[in-house]
PDB file of C-alpha atoms in Angstrom:
ATOM      1  CA  MET S   1     -13.203   7.066  22.360  1.00 35.00           C
ATOM      2  CA  SER S   2     -13.787   8.194  18.778  1.00 33.00           C
ATOM      3  CA  SER S   3     -14.142   5.720  15.923  1.00 35.00           C
ATOM      4  CA  ALA S   4     -13.347   8.346  13.276  1.00 38.00           C
ATOM      5  CA  THR S   5     -10.294   7.733  11.120  1.00 44.00           C
ATOM      6  CA  HIS S   6      -7.627  10.367  10.658  1.00 53.00           C
ATOM      7  CA  ASP S   7      -5.062  10.848   7.932  1.00 67.00           C
ATOM      8  CA  GLU S   8      -1.581   9.657   8.808  1.00 72.00           C
ATOM      9  CA  PRO S   9       1.435  11.764   7.692  1.00 92.00           C
ATOM     10  CA  PHE S  10       3.710   8.716   7.230  1.00 95.00           C
ATOM     11  CA  LEU S  11       4.105   4.962   7.716  1.00 96.00           C
ATOM     12  CA  THR S  12       7.178   3.048   8.827  1.00 96.00           C
ATOM     13  CA  ASP S  13       7.986  -0.633   8.451  1.00 96.00           C
ATOM     14  CA  ASP S  14       7.782  -1.244  12.211  1.00 95.00           C
ATOM     15  CA  MET S  15       4.211   0.108  12.554  1.00 95.00           C
ATOM     16  CA  HIS S  16       1.122  -2.114  12.779  1.00 94.00           C
ATOM     17  CA  GLY S  17      -2.304  -2.276  11.187  1.00 93.00           C
ATOM     18  CA  THR S  18      -3.791  -2.015   7.719  1.00 94.00           C
ATOM     19  CA  HIS S  19      -3.601   1.287   5.859  1.00 94.00           C
ATOM     20  CA  VAL S  20      -4.874   2.565   2.531  1.00 93.00           C
ATOM     21  CA  VAL S  21      -2.232   4.619   0.732  1.00 94.00           C
ATOM     22  CA  GLU S  22      -3.671   6.837  -2.004  1.00 92.00           C
ATOM     23  CA  THR S  23      -1.226   8.106  -4.626  1.00 92.00           C
ATOM     24  CA  ALA S  24      -1.387  11.209  -6.804  1.00 92.00           C
ATOM     25  CA  ASP S  25      -2.197   9.158  -9.929  1.00 88.00           C
ATOM     26  CA  GLY S  26      -5.345   7.625  -8.403  1.00 85.00           C
ATOM     27  CA  THR S  27      -3.901   4.303  -7.271  1.00 89.00           C
ATOM     28  CA  ASP S  28      -4.892   2.916  -3.867  1.00 90.00           C
ATOM     29  CA  LEU S  29      -2.611   0.440  -2.129  1.00 92.00           C
ATOM     30  CA  CYS S  30      -3.812  -1.565   0.845  1.00 93.00           C
ATOM     31  CA  VAL S  31      -0.700  -2.010   3.002  1.00 96.00           C
ATOM     32  CA  ASP S  32      -1.159  -4.614   5.745  1.00 95.00           C
ATOM     33  CA  LEU S  33       1.812  -4.222   8.059  1.00 96.00           C
ATOM     34  CA  ASP S  34       0.717  -7.146  10.261  1.00 96.00           C
ATOM     35  CA  ALA S  35       0.179  -9.718   7.493  1.00 96.00           C
ATOM     36  CA  ARG S  36       3.061  -8.145   5.498  1.00 97.00           C
ATOM     37  CA  THR S  37       1.066  -7.853   2.253  1.00 96.00           C
ATOM     38  CA  VAL S  38       0.264  -5.151  -0.312  1.00 95.00           C
ATOM     39  CA  THR S  39      -2.781  -5.132  -2.590  1.00 93.00           C
ATOM     40  CA  THR S  40      -3.073  -2.550  -5.383  1.00 89.00           C
ATOM     41  CA  PHE S  41      -6.384  -1.095  -6.538  1.00 84.00           C
ATOM     42  CA  ALA S  42      -6.180   1.062  -9.669  1.00 70.00           C
ATOM     43  CA  THR S  43      -8.873   3.713  -9.904  1.00 70.00           C
ATOM     44  CA  PRO S  44      -9.436   6.120 -12.810  1.00 67.00           C
ATOM     45  CA  PRO S  45      -7.348   7.995 -13.913  1.00 62.00           C
ATOM     46  CA  SER S  46      -4.602   5.623 -12.693  1.00 58.00           C
ATOM     47  CA  PRO S  47      -2.392   4.330 -15.536  1.00 61.00           C
ATOM     48  CA  LEU S  48      -1.724   1.114 -13.582  1.00 56.00           C
ATOM     49  CA  ARG S  49      -2.714  -1.951 -15.594  1.00 56.00           C
ATOM     50  CA  ARG S  50      -0.862  -4.896 -14.052  1.00 55.00           C
ATOM     51  CA  ARG S  51      -1.132  -6.667 -10.723  1.00 54.00           C
ATOM     52  CA  THR S  52      -4.383  -4.892  -9.910  1.00 59.00           C
ATOM     53  CA  ARG S  53      -6.086  -6.552  -6.931  1.00 68.00           C
ATOM     54  CA  GLU S  54      -3.230  -9.034  -6.657  1.00 78.00           C
ATOM     55  CA  GLN S  55      -1.911  -9.455  -3.138  1.00 90.00           C
ATOM     56  CA  VAL S  56       1.887  -9.647  -2.898  1.00 94.00           C
ATOM     57  CA  ASP S  57       4.217 -10.145   0.047  1.00 96.00           C
ATOM     58  CA  LEU S  58       5.806  -7.069   1.594  1.00 97.00           C
ATOM     59  CA  VAL S  59       9.502  -7.533   2.342  1.00 97.00           C
ATOM     60  CA  LEU S  60      10.152  -3.946   3.476  1.00 97.00           C
ATOM     61  CA  LEU S  61       8.312  -0.643   3.533  1.00 98.00           C
ATOM     62  CA  ALA S  62      11.330   1.575   2.834  1.00 97.00           C
ATOM     63  CA  THR S  63       9.523   4.935   2.864  1.00 97.00           C
ATOM     64  CA  CYS S  64       5.934   6.166   2.895  1.00 97.00           C
ATOM     65  CA  ARG S  65       5.277   9.844   3.552  1.00 97.00           C
ATOM     66  CA  VAL S  66       2.575  12.174   2.248  1.00 96.00           C
ATOM     67  CA  GLY S  67       3.939  14.257  -0.637  1.00 96.00           C
ATOM     68  CA  GLU S  68       6.735  11.821  -1.502  1.00 97.00           C
ATOM     69  CA  PRO S  69       6.867   8.593  -3.534  1.00 97.00           C
ATOM     70  CA  MET S  70       6.386   5.384  -1.542  1.00 97.00           C
ATOM     71  CA  VAL S  71       9.204   2.847  -1.900  1.00 98.00           C
ATOM     72  CA  LEU S  72       8.491  -0.828  -1.237  1.00 97.00           C
ATOM     73  CA  LEU S  73      10.460  -4.036  -1.511  1.00 97.00           C
ATOM     74  CA  LEU S  74       8.062  -6.781  -2.641  1.00 96.00           C
ATOM     75  CA  ASP S  75       8.325 -10.555  -3.043  1.00 94.00           C
ATOM     76  CA  LEU S  76       6.620 -11.332  -6.364  1.00 91.00           C
ATOM     77  CA  ASP S  77       7.320 -15.065  -6.009  1.00 88.00           C
ATOM     78  CA  ILE S  78       9.738 -15.146  -8.930  1.00 91.00           C
ATOM     79  CA  PRO S  79      12.308 -17.972  -8.643  1.00 93.00           C
ATOM     80  CA  GLY S  80      15.808 -16.627  -7.988  1.00 93.00           C
ATOM     81  CA  VAL S  81      14.575 -13.068  -7.288  1.00 93.00           C
ATOM     82  CA  TRP S  82      14.712 -12.128  -3.609  1.00 93.00           C
ATOM     83  CA  PHE S  83      12.692  -8.930  -3.965  1.00 95.00           C
ATOM     84  CA  THR S  84      11.507  -6.283  -6.412  1.00 93.00           C
ATOM     85  CA  ARG S  85      11.758  -2.571  -5.653  1.00 96.00           C
ATOM     86  CA  ARG S  86       8.587  -0.578  -6.364  1.00 94.00           C
ATOM     87  CA  THR S  87       8.302   3.195  -6.309  1.00 95.00           C
ATOM     88  CA  THR S  88       4.850   4.790  -6.487  1.00 94.00           C
ATOM     89  CA  GLU S  89       3.733   8.225  -7.544  1.00 93.00           C
ATOM     90  CA  PRO S  90       3.757  10.736  -4.635  1.00 97.00           C
ATOM     91  CA  VAL S  91       1.518   9.721  -1.743  1.00 96.00           C
ATOM     92  CA  ALA S  92      -1.598  11.902  -1.535  1.00 95.00           C
ATOM     93  CA  ARG S  93      -3.126  10.434   1.624  1.00 93.00           C
ATOM     94  CA  ILE S  94      -2.690   7.612   4.138  1.00 94.00           C
ATOM     95  CA  LEU S  95      -5.770   6.261   5.885  1.00 92.00           C
ATOM     96  CA  PRO S  96      -5.845   3.609   8.605  1.00 89.00           C
ATOM     97  CA  THR S  97      -8.500   0.945   8.100  1.00 84.00           C
ATOM     98  CA  THR S  98      -9.720  -1.967  10.175  1.00 62.00           C
ATOM     99  CA  SER S  99     -10.084  -4.347   7.252  1.00 47.00           C
ATOM    100  CA  ARG S 100      -9.779  -4.674   3.501  1.00 48.00           C
ATOM    101  CA  THR S 101     -13.565  -5.150   3.443  1.00 51.00           C
ATOM    102  CA  ARG S 102     -14.027  -1.423   3.999  1.00 50.00           C
ATOM    103  CA  LEU S 103     -11.832  -0.702   0.977  1.00 54.00           C
ATOM    104  CA  GLU S 104     -13.716  -3.261  -1.115  1.00 55.00           C
ATOM    105  CA  ARG S 105     -17.068  -1.654  -0.218  1.00 49.00           C
ATOM    106  CA  ALA S 106     -15.739   1.717  -1.404  1.00 47.00           C
ATOM    107  CA  ARG S 107     -15.154   0.284  -4.891  1.00 50.00           C
TER     108      ARG S 107
END
C-alpha cells in the first residue's frame, strides 16, 4: 500500500477526509469534510487579506472541481445570517492530507 498522495479532480460534500484546495490566485483552503470546517491560508501572490487562518464552519460544499471556481456555503457565526456563499478563484489542485499539521509545516 502506497503512502503517496495523489491529486484529486474534484470534491463533493458527501466525501470524507481533509483536503488542501489550491486556487489559481495562490490561496490554500484546508477543507475538512469530517469536522465540517474550512481554514484559509493566503500565500503570495494571493490578494486575500481577511479571515486568513480563521477556521469557519462548512455548511455545504456546493462545487469543487479542478479548473472551476469552488463554491462554499459557510457559517460565519453572524447573528441572523444562516450562511454566507463564498466563491473562490478557479481551483488549481486538490490534495488529500491526513492532518492540518502537514499544511502548517509547509508554511
